[in-house]
Short mmCIF file of C-alpha atoms in Angstrom, two decimals:
data_model
loop_
_atom_site.label_atom_id
_atom_site.label_comp_id
_atom_site.label_asym_id
_atom_site.label_seq_id
_atom_site.Cartn_x
_atom_site.Cartn_y
_atom_site.Cartn_z
CA UNK G 1 0.00 0.00 0.00
CA UNK G 2 1.47 3.34 -1.04
CA UNK G 3 1.01 6.76 0.53
CA UNK G 4 2.36 9.99 -0.97
CA UNK G 5 1.41 12.22 1.98
CA UNK G 6 4.92 12.44 3.44
CA UNK G 7 6.60 15.87 3.29
CA UNK G 8 9.92 15.47 1.47
CA UNK G 9 11.10 18.77 2.95
CA UNK G 10 10.89 17.17 6.42
CA UNK G 11 13.67 14.71 5.65
CA UNK G 12 15.96 14.46 8.67
CA UNK G 13 18.00 11.59 7.22
CA UNK G 14 18.17 9.83 3.86
CA UNK G 15 19.74 6.40 3.31
CA UNK G 16 20.69 5.24 -0.19
CA UNK G 17 22.84 2.34 -1.36
CA UNK G 18 23.83 0.19 -4.30
CA UNK G 19 24.09 2.84 -7.00
CA UNK G 20 26.82 0.87 -8.80
CA UNK G 21 28.17 3.99 -10.44
CA UNK G 22 30.61 3.25 -13.22
CA UNK G 23 28.20 0.77 -14.81
CA UNK G 24 25.43 1.29 -17.39
CA UNK G 25 22.85 -0.02 -14.89
CA UNK G 26 23.17 2.93 -12.48
CA UNK G 27 19.96 4.98 -12.53
CA UNK G 28 21.81 8.21 -11.69
CA UNK G 29 19.32 10.55 -13.38
CA UNK G 30 16.45 9.21 -11.25
CA UNK G 31 18.40 9.66 -8.01
CA UNK G 32 19.53 13.12 -9.09
CA UNK G 33 15.89 14.03 -9.64
CA UNK G 34 14.98 12.82 -6.15
CA UNK G 35 17.83 14.75 -4.51
CA UNK G 36 16.57 17.94 -6.15
CA UNK G 37 13.40 17.60 -4.05
CA UNK G 38 14.67 15.95 -0.86
CA UNK G 39 17.10 18.00 1.23
CA UNK G 40 18.13 15.81 4.17
CA UNK G 41 20.18 17.09 7.07
CA UNK G 42 22.17 13.84 6.95
CA UNK G 43 22.80 11.54 3.99
CA UNK G 44 24.10 7.99 4.37
CA UNK G 45 25.69 6.37 1.31
CA UNK G 46 25.35 2.75 2.42
CA UNK G 47 27.80 0.95 0.17
CA UNK G 48 28.31 -0.11 -3.44
CA UNK G 49 28.05 3.52 -4.48
CA UNK G 50 30.90 3.02 -6.95
CA UNK G 51 31.26 -0.39 -8.57
CA UNK G 52 35.04 -0.72 -8.58
CA UNK G 53 34.77 -4.43 -9.44
CA UNK G 54 32.83 -3.83 -12.66
CA UNK G 55 35.03 -0.87 -13.56
CA UNK G 56 38.07 -3.16 -13.79
CA UNK G 57 36.55 -4.59 -16.96
CA UNK G 58 34.72 -1.56 -18.27
CA UNK G 59 34.19 1.88 -16.76
CA UNK G 60 31.06 3.83 -17.69
CA UNK G 61 30.67 7.33 -16.26
CA UNK G 62 28.14 9.27 -18.36
CA UNK G 63 27.06 12.84 -17.77
CA UNK G 64 24.16 11.81 -15.52
CA UNK G 65 26.53 10.03 -13.11
CA UNK G 66 28.96 12.96 -13.09
CA UNK G 67 26.07 15.32 -12.37
CA UNK G 68 24.96 13.14 -9.46
CA UNK G 69 28.45 13.19 -7.90
CA UNK G 70 28.48 16.98 -8.19
CA UNK G 71 25.08 17.21 -6.49
CA UNK G 72 26.15 15.06 -3.53
CA UNK G 73 29.30 17.13 -3.08
CA UNK G 74 27.21 20.32 -3.18
CA UNK G 75 24.99 18.89 -0.46
CA UNK G 76 28.08 18.16 1.63
CA UNK G 77 29.44 21.70 1.13
CA UNK G 78 26.04 23.15 1.92
CA UNK G 79 25.85 21.69 5.42
CA UNK G 80 24.36 18.23 4.86
CA UNK G 81 26.33 15.63 6.82
CA UNK G 82 27.32 13.00 4.23
CA UNK G 83 28.57 9.63 5.51
CA UNK G 84 29.95 7.04 3.08
CA UNK G 85 29.99 3.41 4.26
CA UNK G 86 31.77 1.34 1.57
CA UNK G 87 30.33 -2.01 0.52
CA UNK G 88 31.78 -5.08 -1.17
CA UNK G 89 31.88 -3.50 -4.65
CA UNK G 90 33.76 -0.44 -3.36
CA UNK G 91 35.61 -2.30 -0.59
CA UNK G 92 38.94 -0.72 -1.58
CA UNK G 93 37.65 2.50 -0.04
CA UNK G 94 37.46 0.81 3.36
CA UNK G 95 41.15 1.64 3.68
CA UNK G 96 40.03 5.27 4.02
CA UNK G 97 37.61 4.67 6.90
CA UNK G 98 37.98 7.32 9.56
CA UNK G 99 38.92 10.02 7.05
CA UNK G 100 36.94 12.98 5.73
CA UNK G 101 37.33 13.87 2.05
CA UNK G 102 35.52 16.76 0.35
CA UNK G 103 33.30 17.07 3.45
CA UNK G 104 32.31 13.39 3.15
CA UNK G 105 33.02 11.11 6.13
CA UNK G 106 34.08 7.55 5.33
CA UNK G 107 33.17 4.96 7.97
CA UNK G 108 33.04 1.16 8.15
CA UNK G 109 29.73 1.18 10.06
CA UNK G 110 27.67 3.64 12.09
CA UNK G 111 25.20 3.72 14.93
CA UNK G 112 22.48 6.10 13.81
CA UNK G 113 20.33 7.72 16.51
CA UNK G 114 16.87 8.64 15.27
CA UNK G 115 14.93 11.70 16.34
CA UNK G 116 12.97 9.50 18.77
CA UNK G 117 16.24 8.18 20.26
CA UNK G 118 16.35 4.71 18.72
CA UNK G 119 19.82 3.34 18.04
CA UNK G 120 20.18 1.60 14.66
CA UNK G 121 23.21 -0.17 13.23
CA UNK G 122 24.02 1.03 9.70
CA UNK G 123 26.26 -1.09 7.46
CA UNK G 124 26.28 -2.26 3.85
CA UNK G 125 25.33 -5.83 4.76
CA UNK G 126 27.86 -7.97 2.91
CA UNK G 127 29.15 -9.13 6.30
CA UNK G 128 26.02 -11.31 6.53
CA UNK G 129 26.78 -13.29 3.36
CA UNK G 130 28.36 -16.05 5.43
CA UNK G 131 25.06 -16.48 7.31
CA UNK G 132 23.07 -17.11 4.12
CA UNK G 133 22.99 -20.76 3.12
CA UNK G 134 22.95 -21.29 -0.63
CA UNK G 135 24.84 -23.69 -2.86
CA UNK G 136 27.86 -22.04 -4.56
CA UNK G 137 26.71 -23.17 -8.02
CA UNK G 138 23.31 -21.61 -7.40
CA UNK G 139 24.93 -18.35 -6.29
CA UNK G 140 27.05 -18.28 -9.46
CA UNK G 141 24.07 -19.10 -11.67
CA UNK G 142 22.00 -16.45 -9.95
CA UNK G 143 24.70 -13.79 -10.45
CA UNK G 144 24.95 -14.60 -14.15
CA UNK G 145 21.19 -14.51 -14.60
CA UNK G 146 21.02 -11.25 -12.65
CA UNK G 147 23.44 -9.56 -15.05
CA UNK G 148 21.43 -10.84 -18.01
CA UNK G 149 18.16 -9.55 -16.52
CA UNK G 150 19.74 -6.15 -15.79
CA UNK G 151 20.67 -5.96 -19.48
CA UNK G 152 17.06 -6.70 -20.41
CA UNK G 153 15.99 -4.08 -17.88
CA UNK G 154 18.05 -1.41 -19.68
CA UNK G 155 16.52 -2.22 -23.06
CA UNK G 156 13.03 -2.41 -21.61
CA UNK G 157 13.29 1.04 -20.06
CA UNK G 158 14.93 2.50 -23.14
CA UNK G 159 11.80 1.51 -25.04
CA UNK G 160 9.56 2.91 -22.31
CA UNK G 161 11.36 6.27 -22.44
CA UNK G 162 10.85 6.45 -26.21
CA UNK G 163 7.13 5.89 -25.58
CA UNK G 164 7.05 8.54 -22.85
CA UNK G 165 6.46 5.96 -20.12
CA UNK G 166 8.03 6.14 -16.62
CA UNK G 167 10.74 3.85 -15.28
CA UNK G 168 9.65 0.32 -14.38
CA UNK G 169 11.89 -2.45 -13.09
CA UNK G 170 11.65 -5.64 -15.12
CA UNK G 171 14.51 -7.06 -13.03
CA UNK G 172 12.64 -6.52 -9.76
CA UNK G 173 9.43 -8.03 -11.15
CA UNK G 174 11.23 -11.21 -12.25
CA UNK G 175 13.21 -11.49 -9.00
CA UNK G 176 10.00 -11.44 -6.96
CA UNK G 177 8.89 -14.64 -8.71
CA UNK G 178 12.00 -16.66 -7.80
CA UNK G 179 11.68 -18.74 -4.64
CA UNK G 180 15.45 -18.97 -4.06
CA UNK G 181 15.69 -15.18 -4.11
CA UNK G 182 12.94 -14.86 -1.51
CA UNK G 183 14.66 -17.41 0.77
CA UNK G 184 17.95 -15.54 0.41
CA UNK G 185 16.28 -12.27 1.47
CA UNK G 186 14.61 -13.92 4.48
CA UNK G 187 17.90 -15.41 5.69
CA UNK G 188 19.65 -12.08 5.25
CA UNK G 189 16.95 -10.28 7.24
CA UNK G 190 17.23 -12.75 10.09
CA UNK G 191 21.03 -12.42 10.22
CA UNK G 192 20.80 -8.62 10.39
CA UNK G 193 18.07 -8.72 13.05
CA UNK G 194 20.15 -11.13 15.13
CA UNK G 195 23.22 -8.88 14.90
CA UNK G 196 21.29 -5.78 16.01
CA UNK G 197 19.74 -7.67 18.92
CA UNK G 198 23.11 -9.12 19.93
CA UNK G 199 24.55 -5.59 20.15
CA UNK G 200 21.59 -4.39 22.21
CA UNK G 201 20.39 -2.02 19.47
CA UNK G 202 16.90 -1.13 18.30
CA UNK G 203 17.41 -2.12 14.71
CA UNK G 204 19.44 -2.37 11.53
CA UNK G 205 19.66 -0.38 8.28
CA UNK G 206 21.52 -1.68 5.24
CA UNK G 207 21.45 -2.46 1.54
CA UNK G 208 23.46 -5.08 -0.43
CA UNK G 209 20.65 -7.44 -1.46
CA UNK G 210 18.80 -5.03 -3.79
CA UNK G 211 15.51 -5.61 -2.00
CA UNK G 212 13.94 -2.72 -0.11
CA UNK G 213 11.72 -3.58 2.81
CA UNK G 214 11.08 -3.87 6.52
CA UNK G 215 11.07 -6.83 8.88
CA UNK G 216 10.83 -7.19 12.63
CA UNK G 217 12.04 -9.40 15.43
CA UNK G 218 11.38 -9.16 19.17
CA UNK G 219 12.30 -5.56 19.99
CA UNK G 220 14.26 -5.09 16.75
CA UNK G 221 13.50 -3.41 13.39
CA UNK G 222 15.14 -4.31 10.05
CA UNK G 223 15.23 -1.76 7.22
CA UNK G 224 16.69 -2.14 3.74
CA UNK G 225 16.90 0.96 1.57
CA UNK G 226 16.96 -0.98 -1.72
CA UNK G 227 19.12 0.00 -4.70
CA UNK G 228 19.45 2.29 -7.73
CA UNK G 229 19.88 -0.26 -10.50
CA UNK G 230 16.57 -2.10 -10.14
CA UNK G 231 14.07 -0.75 -7.60
CA UNK G 232 15.29 2.87 -7.28
CA UNK G 233 14.29 3.36 -3.65
CA UNK G 234 15.61 5.11 -0.55
CA UNK G 235 14.91 5.04 3.17
CA UNK G 236 13.89 8.34 4.74
CA UNK G 237 13.65 9.43 8.37
CA UNK G 238 11.37 12.37 9.09
CA UNK G 239 11.69 14.99 11.81
CA UNK G 240 9.95 12.78 14.36
CA UNK G 241 12.10 9.72 13.72
CA UNK G 242 9.59 7.80 11.61
CA UNK G 243 11.08 5.70 8.81
CA UNK G 244 9.57 5.32 5.35
CA UNK G 245 10.63 3.83 2.04
CA UNK G 246 10.29 6.20 -0.90
CA UNK G 247 10.68 5.59 -4.62
CA UNK G 248 12.49 7.70 -7.20
CA UNK G 249 9.46 9.98 -7.53
CA UNK G 250 9.37 10.64 -3.80
CA UNK G 251 6.26 8.55 -3.23
CA UNK G 252 6.03 6.56 -0.01
CA UNK G 253 5.93 2.84 -0.80
CA UNK G 254 6.26 1.52 2.74
CA UNK G 255 6.25 2.62 6.35
CA UNK G 256 8.04 1.01 9.25
CA UNK G 257 5.92 -1.61 11.03
CA UNK G 258 5.28 -1.75 14.75
CA UNK G 259 7.90 -3.72 16.64
CA UNK G 260 6.82 -6.15 19.32
CA UNK G 261 8.62 -5.57 22.63
CA UNK G 262 11.46 -7.79 23.71
CA UNK G 263 10.34 -10.60 26.04
CA UNK G 264 10.98 -9.87 29.68
CA UNK G 265 13.60 -12.07 31.31
CA UNK G 266 12.10 -14.33 33.93
CA UNK G 267 13.38 -13.50 37.43
CA UNK G 268 15.48 -16.23 38.98
CA UNK G 269 13.90 -17.87 42.01
CA UNK G 270 15.86 -17.68 45.22
CA UNK G 271 16.71 -21.07 46.62
CA UNK G 272 15.22 -21.93 50.00
#
């Protein structure tokens, strides 16, 4: 269920990940359009912003991607706190964690405190890959098919633009029909929820799996901001600390669910 009533000007924090800049799949123009309307006080770049792995074979940096970089740097110069958390595709930048370049902080992970004082772990999410059980051959097959579907996605949306139609993700629609993909997402969510609970936090925010959404565990909230090669979504916190998923047009496509309280520990009985 969607709801477009949220005020984009009330964005306290914006979380985006998985742009994969340097590749033809990066939907830089759509994100640039969103950032013209949303002016967050803090912007988290939650990994795989630059696809250094893909750029070893072929680097693609069209005008739209260059314009997006310029816009983010203008936000940083203009007072927006920009925090870059490298992922697995830009892992080489993890060597720079702890530094500040062009007003952009580079960190391995962060604890984000919301306006309503919840403490949320923010990381890219690739650290949970070892917790997801899937046969190596299936992972390799899935990666190859994913690249093929992304190629189809580009051609599909090229045709839609010629017809004056808005962006639509063929890749996301096909992925939703694959049972193995759904199981992968569920295992990833559970690993992230467990990590947040283990650290005594109120929740987790990440990316990595290209699947925006919310999930809950006892006393813990899971948020995934999605990606900008397929779904084109971001996670937004408003001035009161409420979290919502928005699409590239700024429409709300999901709101954080209620979280059930953690179970109370049973008091130990004193021995007679």
